[in-house]
Coordinates of C-alpha atoms and ligand atoms in Angstrom, one line a residue:
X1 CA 79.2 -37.1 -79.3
X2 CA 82.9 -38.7 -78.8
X3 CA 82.3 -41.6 -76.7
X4 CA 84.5 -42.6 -73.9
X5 CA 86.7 -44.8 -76.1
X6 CA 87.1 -42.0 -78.8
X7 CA 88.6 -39.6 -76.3
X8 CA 92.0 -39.0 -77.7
X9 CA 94.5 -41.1 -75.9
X10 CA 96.3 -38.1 -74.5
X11 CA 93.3 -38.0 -71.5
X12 CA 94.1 -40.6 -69.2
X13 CA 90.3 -41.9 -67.9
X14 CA 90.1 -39.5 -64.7
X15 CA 91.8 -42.0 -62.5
X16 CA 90.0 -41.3 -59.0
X17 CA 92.7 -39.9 -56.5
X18 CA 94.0 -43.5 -55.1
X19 CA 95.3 -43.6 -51.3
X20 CA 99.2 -43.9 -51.8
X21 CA 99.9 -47.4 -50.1
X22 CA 102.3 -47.5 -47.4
X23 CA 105.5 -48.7 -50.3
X24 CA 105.8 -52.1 -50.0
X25 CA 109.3 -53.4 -49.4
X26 CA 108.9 -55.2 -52.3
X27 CA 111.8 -57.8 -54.1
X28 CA 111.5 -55.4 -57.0
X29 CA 115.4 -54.0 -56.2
X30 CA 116.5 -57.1 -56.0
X31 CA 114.9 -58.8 -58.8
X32 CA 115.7 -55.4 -60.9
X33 CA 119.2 -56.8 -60.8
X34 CA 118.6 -59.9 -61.6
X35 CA 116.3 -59.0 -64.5
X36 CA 118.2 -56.7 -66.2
X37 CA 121.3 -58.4 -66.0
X38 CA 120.3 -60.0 -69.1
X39 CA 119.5 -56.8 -71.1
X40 CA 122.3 -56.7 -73.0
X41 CA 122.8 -54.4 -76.2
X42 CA 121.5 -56.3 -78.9
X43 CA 121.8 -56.8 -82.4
X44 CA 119.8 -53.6 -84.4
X45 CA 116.7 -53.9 -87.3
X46 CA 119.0 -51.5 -89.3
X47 CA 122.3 -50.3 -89.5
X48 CA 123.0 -47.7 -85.8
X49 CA 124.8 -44.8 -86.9
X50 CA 128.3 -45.1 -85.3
X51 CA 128.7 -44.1 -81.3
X52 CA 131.3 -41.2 -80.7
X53 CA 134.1 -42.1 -78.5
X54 CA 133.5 -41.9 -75.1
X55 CA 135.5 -38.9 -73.8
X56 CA 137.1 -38.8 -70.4
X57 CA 135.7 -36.7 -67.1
X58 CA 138.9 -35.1 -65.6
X59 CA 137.8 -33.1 -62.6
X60 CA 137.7 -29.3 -63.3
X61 CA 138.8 -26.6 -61.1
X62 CA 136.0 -24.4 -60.0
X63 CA 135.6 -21.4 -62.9
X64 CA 134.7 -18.1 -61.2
X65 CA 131.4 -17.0 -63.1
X66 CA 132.2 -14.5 -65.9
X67 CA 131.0 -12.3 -68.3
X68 CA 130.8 -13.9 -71.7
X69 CA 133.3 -13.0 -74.3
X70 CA 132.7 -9.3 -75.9
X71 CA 132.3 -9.3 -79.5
X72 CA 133.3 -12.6 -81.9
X73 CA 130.7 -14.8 -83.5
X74 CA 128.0 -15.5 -81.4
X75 CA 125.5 -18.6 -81.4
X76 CA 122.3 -17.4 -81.0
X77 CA 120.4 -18.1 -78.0
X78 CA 117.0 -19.8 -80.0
X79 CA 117.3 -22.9 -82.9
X80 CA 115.1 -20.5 -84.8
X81 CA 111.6 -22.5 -84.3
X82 CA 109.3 -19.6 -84.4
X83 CA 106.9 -20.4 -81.8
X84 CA 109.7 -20.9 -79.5
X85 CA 112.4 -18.4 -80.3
X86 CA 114.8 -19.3 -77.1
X87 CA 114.0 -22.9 -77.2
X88 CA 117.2 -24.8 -78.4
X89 CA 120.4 -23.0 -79.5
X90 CA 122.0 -22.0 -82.4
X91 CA 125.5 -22.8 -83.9
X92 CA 126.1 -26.1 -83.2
X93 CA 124.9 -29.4 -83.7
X94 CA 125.1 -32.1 -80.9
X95 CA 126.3 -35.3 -81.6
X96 CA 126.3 -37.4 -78.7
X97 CA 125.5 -36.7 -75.1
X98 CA 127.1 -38.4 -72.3
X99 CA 125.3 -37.7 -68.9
X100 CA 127.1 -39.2 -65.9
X101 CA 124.0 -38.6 -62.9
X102 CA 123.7 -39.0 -59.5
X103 CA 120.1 -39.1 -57.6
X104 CA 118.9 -39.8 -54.0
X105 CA 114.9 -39.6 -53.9
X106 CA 115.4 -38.7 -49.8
X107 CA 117.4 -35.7 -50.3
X108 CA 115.6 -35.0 -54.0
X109 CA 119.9 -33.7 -55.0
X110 CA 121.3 -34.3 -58.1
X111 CA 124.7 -34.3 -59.4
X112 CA 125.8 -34.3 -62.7
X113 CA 128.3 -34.3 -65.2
X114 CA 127.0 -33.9 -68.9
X115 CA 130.0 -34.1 -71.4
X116 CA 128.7 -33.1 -75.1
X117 CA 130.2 -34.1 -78.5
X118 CA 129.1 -31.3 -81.3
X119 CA 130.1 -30.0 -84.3
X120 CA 130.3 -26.1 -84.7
X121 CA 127.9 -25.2 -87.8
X122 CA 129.2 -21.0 -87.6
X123 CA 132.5 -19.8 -86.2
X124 CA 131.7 -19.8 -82.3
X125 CA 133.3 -17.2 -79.9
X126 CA 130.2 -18.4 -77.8
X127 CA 127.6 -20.7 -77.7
X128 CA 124.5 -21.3 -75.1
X129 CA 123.3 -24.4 -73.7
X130 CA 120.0 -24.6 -72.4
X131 CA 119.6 -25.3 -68.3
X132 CA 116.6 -24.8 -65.9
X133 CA 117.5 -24.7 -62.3
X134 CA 120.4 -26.1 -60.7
X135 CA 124.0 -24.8 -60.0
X136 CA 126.7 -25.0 -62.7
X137 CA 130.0 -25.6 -60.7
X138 CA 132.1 -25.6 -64.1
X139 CA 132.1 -25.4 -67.5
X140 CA 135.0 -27.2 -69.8
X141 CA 135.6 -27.2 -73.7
X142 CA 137.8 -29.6 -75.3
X143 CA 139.1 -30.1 -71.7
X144 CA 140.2 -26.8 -70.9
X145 CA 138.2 -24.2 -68.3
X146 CA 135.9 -22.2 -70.2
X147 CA 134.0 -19.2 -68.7
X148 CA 130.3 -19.4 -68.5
X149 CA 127.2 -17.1 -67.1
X150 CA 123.5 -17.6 -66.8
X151 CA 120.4 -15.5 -68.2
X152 CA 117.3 -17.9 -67.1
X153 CA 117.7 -21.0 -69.0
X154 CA 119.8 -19.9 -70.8
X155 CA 124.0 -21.0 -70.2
X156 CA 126.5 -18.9 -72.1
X157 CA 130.1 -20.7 -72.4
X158 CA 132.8 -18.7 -73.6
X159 CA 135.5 -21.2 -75.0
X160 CA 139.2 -20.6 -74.3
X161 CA 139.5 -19.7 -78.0
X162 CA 136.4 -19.4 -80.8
X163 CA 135.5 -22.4 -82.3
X164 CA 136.1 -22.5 -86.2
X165 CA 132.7 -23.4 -88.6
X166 CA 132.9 -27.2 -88.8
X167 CA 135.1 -28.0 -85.5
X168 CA 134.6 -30.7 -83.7
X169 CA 134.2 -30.0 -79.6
X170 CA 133.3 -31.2 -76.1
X171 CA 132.0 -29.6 -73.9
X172 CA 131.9 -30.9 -70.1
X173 CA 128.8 -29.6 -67.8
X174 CA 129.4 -30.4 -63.9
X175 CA 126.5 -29.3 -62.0
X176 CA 123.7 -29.6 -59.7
X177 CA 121.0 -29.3 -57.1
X178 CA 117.1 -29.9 -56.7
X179 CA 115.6 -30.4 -60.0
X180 CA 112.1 -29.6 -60.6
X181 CA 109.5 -29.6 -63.6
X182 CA 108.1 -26.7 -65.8
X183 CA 104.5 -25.9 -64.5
X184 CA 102.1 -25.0 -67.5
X185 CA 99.5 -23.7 -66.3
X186 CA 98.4 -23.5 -70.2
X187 CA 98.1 -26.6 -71.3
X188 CA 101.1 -28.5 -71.0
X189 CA 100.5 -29.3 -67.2
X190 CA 103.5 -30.5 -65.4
X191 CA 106.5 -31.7 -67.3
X192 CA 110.2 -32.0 -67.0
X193 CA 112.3 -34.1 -63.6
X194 CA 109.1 -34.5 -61.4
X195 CA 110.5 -35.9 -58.0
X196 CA 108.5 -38.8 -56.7
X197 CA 108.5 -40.4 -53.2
X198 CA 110.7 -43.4 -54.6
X199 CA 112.2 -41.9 -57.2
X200 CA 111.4 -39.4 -60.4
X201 CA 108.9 -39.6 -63.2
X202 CA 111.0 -38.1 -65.9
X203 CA 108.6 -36.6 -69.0
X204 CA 109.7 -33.9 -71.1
X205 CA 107.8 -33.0 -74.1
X206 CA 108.1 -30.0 -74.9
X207 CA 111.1 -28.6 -73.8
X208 CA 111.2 -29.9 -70.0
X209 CA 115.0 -32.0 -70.7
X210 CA 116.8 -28.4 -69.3
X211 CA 115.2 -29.1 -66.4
X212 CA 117.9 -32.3 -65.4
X213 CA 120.9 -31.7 -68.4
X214 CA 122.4 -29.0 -69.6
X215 CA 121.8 -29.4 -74.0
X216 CA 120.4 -28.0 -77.0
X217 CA 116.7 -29.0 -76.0
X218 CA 114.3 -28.7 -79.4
X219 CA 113.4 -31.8 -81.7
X220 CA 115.5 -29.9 -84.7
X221 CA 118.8 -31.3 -83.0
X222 CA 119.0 -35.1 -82.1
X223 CA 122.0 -36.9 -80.8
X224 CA 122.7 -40.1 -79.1
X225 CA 123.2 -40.6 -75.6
X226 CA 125.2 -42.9 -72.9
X227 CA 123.5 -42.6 -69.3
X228 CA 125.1 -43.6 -66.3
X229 CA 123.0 -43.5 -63.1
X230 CA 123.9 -44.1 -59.6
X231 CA 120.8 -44.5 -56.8
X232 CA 120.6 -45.8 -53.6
X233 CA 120.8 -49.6 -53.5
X234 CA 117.1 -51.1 -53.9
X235 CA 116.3 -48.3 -56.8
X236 CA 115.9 -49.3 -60.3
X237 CA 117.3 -46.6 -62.1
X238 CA 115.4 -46.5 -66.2
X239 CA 116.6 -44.8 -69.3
X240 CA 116.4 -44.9 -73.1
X241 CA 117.9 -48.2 -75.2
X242 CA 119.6 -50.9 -73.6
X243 CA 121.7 -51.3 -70.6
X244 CA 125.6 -51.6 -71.9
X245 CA 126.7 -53.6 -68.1
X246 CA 124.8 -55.4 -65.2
X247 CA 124.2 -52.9 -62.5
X248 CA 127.3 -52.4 -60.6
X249 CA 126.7 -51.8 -56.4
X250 CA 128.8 -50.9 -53.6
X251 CA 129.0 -48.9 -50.7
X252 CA 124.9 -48.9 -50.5
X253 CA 124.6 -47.4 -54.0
X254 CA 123.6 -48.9 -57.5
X255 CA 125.2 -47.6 -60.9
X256 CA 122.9 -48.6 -64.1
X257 CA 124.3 -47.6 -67.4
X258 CA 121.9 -47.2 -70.8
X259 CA 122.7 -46.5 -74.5
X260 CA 120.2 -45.1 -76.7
X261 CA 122.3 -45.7 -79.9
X262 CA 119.9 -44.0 -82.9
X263 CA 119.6 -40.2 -82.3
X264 CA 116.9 -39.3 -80.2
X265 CA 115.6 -35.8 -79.4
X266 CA 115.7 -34.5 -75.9
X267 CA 112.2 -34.3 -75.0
X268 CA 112.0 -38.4 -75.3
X269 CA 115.4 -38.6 -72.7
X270 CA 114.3 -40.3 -69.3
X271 CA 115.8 -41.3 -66.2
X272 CA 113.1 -42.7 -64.5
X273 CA 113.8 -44.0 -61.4
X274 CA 112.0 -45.8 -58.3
X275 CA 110.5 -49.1 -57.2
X276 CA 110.2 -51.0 -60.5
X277 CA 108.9 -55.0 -60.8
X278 CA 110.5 -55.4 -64.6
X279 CA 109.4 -58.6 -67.0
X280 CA 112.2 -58.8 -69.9
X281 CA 112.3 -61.0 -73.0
X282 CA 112.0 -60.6 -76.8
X283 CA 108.6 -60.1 -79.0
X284 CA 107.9 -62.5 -80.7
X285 CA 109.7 -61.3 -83.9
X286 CA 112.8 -61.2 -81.5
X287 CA 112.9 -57.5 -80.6
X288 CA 114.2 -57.2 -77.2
X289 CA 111.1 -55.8 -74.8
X290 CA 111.1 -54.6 -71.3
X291 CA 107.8 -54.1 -69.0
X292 CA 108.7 -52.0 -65.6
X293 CA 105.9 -50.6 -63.3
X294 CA 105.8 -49.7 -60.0
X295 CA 104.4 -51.9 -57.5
X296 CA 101.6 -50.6 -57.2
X297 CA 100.8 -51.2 -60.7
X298 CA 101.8 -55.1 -60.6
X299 CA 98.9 -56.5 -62.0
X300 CA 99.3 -54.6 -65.3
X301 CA 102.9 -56.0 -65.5
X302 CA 102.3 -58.9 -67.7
X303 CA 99.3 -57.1 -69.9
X304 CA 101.6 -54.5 -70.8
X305 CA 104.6 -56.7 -71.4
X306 CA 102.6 -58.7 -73.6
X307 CA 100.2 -55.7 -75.5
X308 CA 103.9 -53.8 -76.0
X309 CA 105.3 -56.7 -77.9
X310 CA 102.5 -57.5 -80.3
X311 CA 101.8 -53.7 -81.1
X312 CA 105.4 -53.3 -82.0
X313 CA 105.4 -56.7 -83.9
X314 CA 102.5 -55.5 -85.8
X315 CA 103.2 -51.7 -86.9
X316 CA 106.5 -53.1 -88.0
X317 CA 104.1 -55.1 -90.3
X318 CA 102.1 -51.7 -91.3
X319 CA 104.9 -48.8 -90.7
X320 CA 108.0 -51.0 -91.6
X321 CA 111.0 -52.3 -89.7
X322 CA 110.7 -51.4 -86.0
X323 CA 113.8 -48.0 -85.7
X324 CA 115.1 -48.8 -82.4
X325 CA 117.0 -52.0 -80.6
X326 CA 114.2 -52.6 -78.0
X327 CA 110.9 -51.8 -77.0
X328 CA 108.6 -51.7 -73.8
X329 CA 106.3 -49.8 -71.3
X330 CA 106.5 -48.2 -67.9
X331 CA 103.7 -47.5 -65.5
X332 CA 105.3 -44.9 -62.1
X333 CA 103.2 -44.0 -59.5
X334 CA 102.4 -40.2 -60.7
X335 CA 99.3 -39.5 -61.7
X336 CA 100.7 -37.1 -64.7
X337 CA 97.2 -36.9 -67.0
X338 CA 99.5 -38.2 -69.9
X339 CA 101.5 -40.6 -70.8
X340 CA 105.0 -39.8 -73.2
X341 CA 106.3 -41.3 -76.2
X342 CA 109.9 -42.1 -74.7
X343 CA 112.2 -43.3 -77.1
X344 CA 112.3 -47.4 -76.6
X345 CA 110.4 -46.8 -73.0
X346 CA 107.1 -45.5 -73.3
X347 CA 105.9 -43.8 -70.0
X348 CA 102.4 -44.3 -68.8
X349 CA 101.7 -41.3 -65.9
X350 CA 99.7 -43.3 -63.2
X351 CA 97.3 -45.4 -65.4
X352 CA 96.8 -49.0 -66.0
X353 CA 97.2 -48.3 -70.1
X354 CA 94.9 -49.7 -72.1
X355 CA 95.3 -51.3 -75.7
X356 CA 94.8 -47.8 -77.5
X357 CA 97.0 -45.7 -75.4
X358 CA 100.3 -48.2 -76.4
X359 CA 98.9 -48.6 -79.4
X360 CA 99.4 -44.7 -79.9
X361 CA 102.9 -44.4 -77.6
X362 CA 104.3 -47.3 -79.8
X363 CA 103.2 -45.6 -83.0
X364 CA 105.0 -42.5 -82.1
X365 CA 108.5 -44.9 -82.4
X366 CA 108.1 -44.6 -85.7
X367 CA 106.4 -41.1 -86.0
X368 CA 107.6 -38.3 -83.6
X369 CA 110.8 -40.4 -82.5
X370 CA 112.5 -42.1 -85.6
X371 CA 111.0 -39.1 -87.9
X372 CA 111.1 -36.2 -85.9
X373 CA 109.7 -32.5 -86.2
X374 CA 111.7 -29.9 -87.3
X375 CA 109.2 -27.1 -85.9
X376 CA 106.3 -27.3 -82.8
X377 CA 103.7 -26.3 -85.4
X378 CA 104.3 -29.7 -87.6
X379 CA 103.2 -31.5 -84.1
X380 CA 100.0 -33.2 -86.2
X381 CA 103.0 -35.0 -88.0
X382 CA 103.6 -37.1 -84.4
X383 CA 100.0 -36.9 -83.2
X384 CA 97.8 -36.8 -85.7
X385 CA 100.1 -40.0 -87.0
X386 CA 99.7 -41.8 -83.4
X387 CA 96.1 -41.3 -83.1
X388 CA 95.3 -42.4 -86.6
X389 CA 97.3 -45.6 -85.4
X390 CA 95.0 -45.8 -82.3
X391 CA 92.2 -46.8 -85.2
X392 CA 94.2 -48.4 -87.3
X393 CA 94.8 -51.0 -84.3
X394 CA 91.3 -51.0 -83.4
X395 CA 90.6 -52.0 -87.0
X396 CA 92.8 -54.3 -86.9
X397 CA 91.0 -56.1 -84.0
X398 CA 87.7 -56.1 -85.8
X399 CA 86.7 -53.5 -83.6
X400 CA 85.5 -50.0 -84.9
X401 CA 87.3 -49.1 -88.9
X402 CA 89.3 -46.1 -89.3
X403 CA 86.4 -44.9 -91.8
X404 CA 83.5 -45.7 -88.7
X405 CA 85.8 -43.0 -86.5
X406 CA 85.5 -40.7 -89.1
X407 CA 82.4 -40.5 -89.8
X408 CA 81.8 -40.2 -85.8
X409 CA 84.1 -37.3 -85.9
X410 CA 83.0 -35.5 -89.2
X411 CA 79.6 -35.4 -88.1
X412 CA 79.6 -33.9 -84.9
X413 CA 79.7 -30.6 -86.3
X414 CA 79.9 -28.4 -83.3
X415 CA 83.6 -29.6 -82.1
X416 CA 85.9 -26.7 -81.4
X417 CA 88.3 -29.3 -83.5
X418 CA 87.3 -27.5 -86.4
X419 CA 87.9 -23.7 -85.2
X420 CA 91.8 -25.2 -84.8
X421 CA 93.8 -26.1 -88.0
X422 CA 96.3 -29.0 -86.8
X423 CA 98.6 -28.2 -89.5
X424 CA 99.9 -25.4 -87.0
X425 CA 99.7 -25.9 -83.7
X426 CA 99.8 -23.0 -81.4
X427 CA 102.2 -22.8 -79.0
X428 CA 100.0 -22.0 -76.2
X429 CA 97.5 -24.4 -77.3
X430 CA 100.0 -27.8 -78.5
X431 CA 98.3 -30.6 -77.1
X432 CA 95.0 -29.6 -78.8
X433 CA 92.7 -32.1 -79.2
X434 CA 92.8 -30.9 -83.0
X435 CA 96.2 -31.7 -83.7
X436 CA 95.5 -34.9 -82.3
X437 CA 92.0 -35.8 -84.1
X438 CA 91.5 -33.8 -86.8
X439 CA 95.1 -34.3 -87.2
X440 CA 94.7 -38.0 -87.6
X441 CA 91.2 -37.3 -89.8
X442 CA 93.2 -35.7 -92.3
X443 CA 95.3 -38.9 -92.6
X444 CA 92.2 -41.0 -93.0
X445 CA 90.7 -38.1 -96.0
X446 CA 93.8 -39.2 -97.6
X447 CA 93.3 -42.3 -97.7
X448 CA 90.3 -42.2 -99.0
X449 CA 91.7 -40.0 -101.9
X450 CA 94.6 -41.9 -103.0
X451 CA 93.3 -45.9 -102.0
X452 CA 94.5 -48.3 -99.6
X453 CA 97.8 -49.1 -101.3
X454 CA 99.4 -45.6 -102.3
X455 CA 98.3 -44.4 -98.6
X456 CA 100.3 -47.2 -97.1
X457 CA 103.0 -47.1 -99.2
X458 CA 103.3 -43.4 -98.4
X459 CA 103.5 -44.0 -94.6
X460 CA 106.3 -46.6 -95.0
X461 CA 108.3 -44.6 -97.6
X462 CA 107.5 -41.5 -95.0
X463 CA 108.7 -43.8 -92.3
X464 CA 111.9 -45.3 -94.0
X465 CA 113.4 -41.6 -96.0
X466 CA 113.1 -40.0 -93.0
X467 CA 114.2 -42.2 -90.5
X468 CA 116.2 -40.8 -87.5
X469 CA 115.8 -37.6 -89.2
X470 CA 113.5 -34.3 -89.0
X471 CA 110.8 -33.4 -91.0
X472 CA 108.2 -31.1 -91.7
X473 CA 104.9 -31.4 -93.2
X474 CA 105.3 -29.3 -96.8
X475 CA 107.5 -32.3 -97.1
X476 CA 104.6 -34.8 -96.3
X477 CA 102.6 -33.1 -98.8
X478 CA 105.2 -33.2 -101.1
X479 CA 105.7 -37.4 -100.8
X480 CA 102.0 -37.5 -100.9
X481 CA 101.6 -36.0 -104.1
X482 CA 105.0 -38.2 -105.4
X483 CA 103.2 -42.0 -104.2
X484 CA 99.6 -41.0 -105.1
X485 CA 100.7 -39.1 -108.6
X486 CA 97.4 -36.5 -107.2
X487 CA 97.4 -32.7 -106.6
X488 CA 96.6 -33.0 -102.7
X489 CA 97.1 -28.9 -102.6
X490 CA 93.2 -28.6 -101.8
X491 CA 93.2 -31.4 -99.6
X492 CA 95.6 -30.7 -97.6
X493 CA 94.7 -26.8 -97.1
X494 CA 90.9 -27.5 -96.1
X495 CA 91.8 -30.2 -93.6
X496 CA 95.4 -29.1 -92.0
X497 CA 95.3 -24.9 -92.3
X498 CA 91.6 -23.8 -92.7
X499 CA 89.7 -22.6 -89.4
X500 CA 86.7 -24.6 -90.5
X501 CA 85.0 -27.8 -91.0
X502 CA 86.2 -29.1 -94.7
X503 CA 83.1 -29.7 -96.9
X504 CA 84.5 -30.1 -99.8
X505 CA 88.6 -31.3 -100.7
Ligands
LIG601 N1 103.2 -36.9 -76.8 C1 102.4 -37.3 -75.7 C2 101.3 -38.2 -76.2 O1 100.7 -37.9 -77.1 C3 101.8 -36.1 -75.0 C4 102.7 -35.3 -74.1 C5 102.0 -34.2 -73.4 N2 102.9 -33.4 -72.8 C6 102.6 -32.5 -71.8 N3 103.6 -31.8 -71.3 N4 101.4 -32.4 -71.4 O2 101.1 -39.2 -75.6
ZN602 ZN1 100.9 -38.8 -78.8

């Protein structure tokens, strides 16, 4: 049934297996510089919460692996999302993360230094951080040498003395090694610090950001981050927001430093890092927008410079004022099977994106990155959202309606969509095609209940009262039921929690 251009975006079009070209030493390193010497910080669309003070480095003396302190209030080792009971951590709430990296693709080693501002939300006689991999050389909190052990990815620090409810602390990470991504054979595929031959291809939705900083890695906690990455000369090193200096080089190596300056959850972190030829500018409504692909995607530079800008002109039409201080695209060499929703940098995984597929990742700065889930099972609220976006585009080009799609969908009547209720997504099973379409059907059945102007109301007011927040989706059905003025109870129960096609709502 589902034609080619109704596959959900997530499905890149099987890309045949492409001969990796000899890598061409390109002017890309050298034009990088150039380029992004003119990405400066630039003036928001709304008001950035305030940036914690940057907190100093001082080298730490090696702390002999311990045993974490007996007894005393304990954070737990989970953020209490029930699908994923040791994803995140309990007890503390991040505010900023400062992550001072070092990477050389020919050696594939990383050094790091991650220094974390939180507030303590219990009394704290221990805490864990979550890490994957990698050797922690020492642990520091509030500057002083605090004991830590490991239990898989999980790192317990024992402070010097127990935090009290409400205290403010740092905590200072040094480690390193050879990262390497989480291998689903599930679903999730390959996620998390991929190396690459020029560089890394950095993607980690769900919980892949343990895999290059230590943190508190689940949507629920979201904190702002400073990046500072030094790579050979001649690599471009990416990350989230804007650059805060021109790249500084000496000695044959290249520091680039990035804000991201509205909270962002760790899954939408990147350092991506390679060959890049970069196009910079403003959209035409004067947000700042930044194209980077590897060379081997150079024709697509200009398309996706171009599509990037005028899709996040226009959903800030539809969705309200764009969240974040710059937009963009990058296209690396790895043929992922995805592409990822990276907060100001969307990441396309070895494809040429099409219209659609940025339609979608651009979509998802609104909804999954400026609103964020609370819980995996609300994941419909970020994909059914961006897919629902893919026809809303396409309706906007006079191409196929939102109300053509679903009718398509709702009459192929055999689709294992309907023997999956997106309104809970399963955590062996997130990325179903479900939470994706039928997802994004339940959006448009809304629509038709409550009229054109209530539904797009709702998804502005949604947009704006939760903005660089978390949400969940009884609180969607609760706004829905506030704009429209309906009882949405049956709706909302036939299309997002019943194991069956809806035939009546
Ligand atoms: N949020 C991404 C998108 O919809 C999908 C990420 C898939 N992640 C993964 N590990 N397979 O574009
Ligand atoms: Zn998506």
């Amino acid at each position: 049934m589902a034609s080619g251009r109704l596959a959900h975006a997530l499905i890149t079009p099987a890309a045949p297996p492409r001969p990796r070209p000899a890598l061409r030493a390109t002017l890309a390193g050298a034009l990088a510089l150039a380029v992004l010497t003119g990405c400066a910080p630039s003036g928001a669309t709304d008001e950035p919460p305030g940036l914690p003070k940057a907190t100093g480095t001082a080298t730490a003396p090696a702390t002999s692996q311990a045993t974490p302190a007996a007894g005393g209030a304990v954070g737990a080792p989970g953020i209490g999302d029930p699908d994923f009971p040791t994803d995140g951590n309990g007890g503390y709430d991040v505010r900023h993360y400062n992550l001072v990296l070092a990477y050389d693709p020919a050696t594939k080693h990383l050094d790091g230094t991650a220094t974390i501002q939180a507030r303590a939300t219990q009394e704290l006689a221990r805490f864990n951080l979550d890490l994957s991999g990698l050797t922690v050389q020492s642990v520091r909190v509030g500057g002083t040498p605090a004991q830590f052990s490991r239990q898989g990815t999980e790192l317990s620090v024992s402070p010097p003395a127990a935090l009290k409810d409400d205290q403010d602390f740092t905590v200072e990470v040094r480690y390193g090694g050879r990262p390497g991504p989480i291998r689903d054979a599930n679903n999730l595929g390959v996620y998390g610090f991929v190396a690459t031959p020029d560089g890394a291809f950095v993607t980690c939705e769900p919980n892949g950001a343990k895999t290059w900083f230590p943190g508190n890695d689940h949507p629920a906690d979201k904190a702002t981050f400073d990046f500072s990455i030094t790579v050979p000369q001649g690599v471009t090193a990416l990350a989230n927001g804007e650059m805060t200096a021109q790249p500084a080089t000496s000695g044959g190596k290249t520091t680039y430093t990035w804000r991201e300056r509205h909270p962002m959850v760790t899954y939408l972190a990147t350092m991506t890092l390679g060959k890049f030829q970069l196009k910079q500018g403003k959209t035409e409504d004067g947000i700042p927008n930044l194209a980077a692909v590897d060379p081997q995607y150079a024709d697509s530079l200009q398309r996706l410079y171009t599509t990037s800008g005028e899709i996040t002109d226009y959903w800030s039409t539809v969705f309200g004022p764009y969240p974040f201080s710059s937009t963009g695209g990058v296209v690396d060499d790895f043929n992922a099977g995805y592409a990822l929703e990276n907060q100001t940098k969307p990441i396309y995984g070895g494809f040429d994106p099409d219209e659609t597929i940025i339609a979608h990742e651009l979509a998802h700065q609104w909804f999954g990155n400026s609103v964020s889930i609370r819980r995996w099972q609300d994941l419909w609220l970020n994909e059914g959202f961006a897919t629902y976006a893919e026809w809303l585009w396409s309706e906007h080009k006079g191409k196929g309606t939102a109300e053509a799609m679903f009718k398509t969908y709702y009459n192929s009547k055999d689709d294992p969509m309907w023997a999956y209720p997106p309104g809970k997504a399963r955590p062996d099973d997130l990325f179903n095609n479900s939470v994706y379409t039928r997802g994004g059907l339940t959006l448009h059945a809304l629509r038709q209940r409550i009229g054109d102007p209530a539904f797009f109301k709702l998804l502005r007011d949604w947009a704006q009262e939760n903005k660089y927040g978390n949400a969940t989706t009884d609180q969607f059905i609760a706004m829905a039921e506030k704009v429209s003025g309906k009882d949405l109870d049956k709706l909302f129960q036939a299309w997002l929690f019943t194991p069956e096609r809806p035939t009546s709502w």
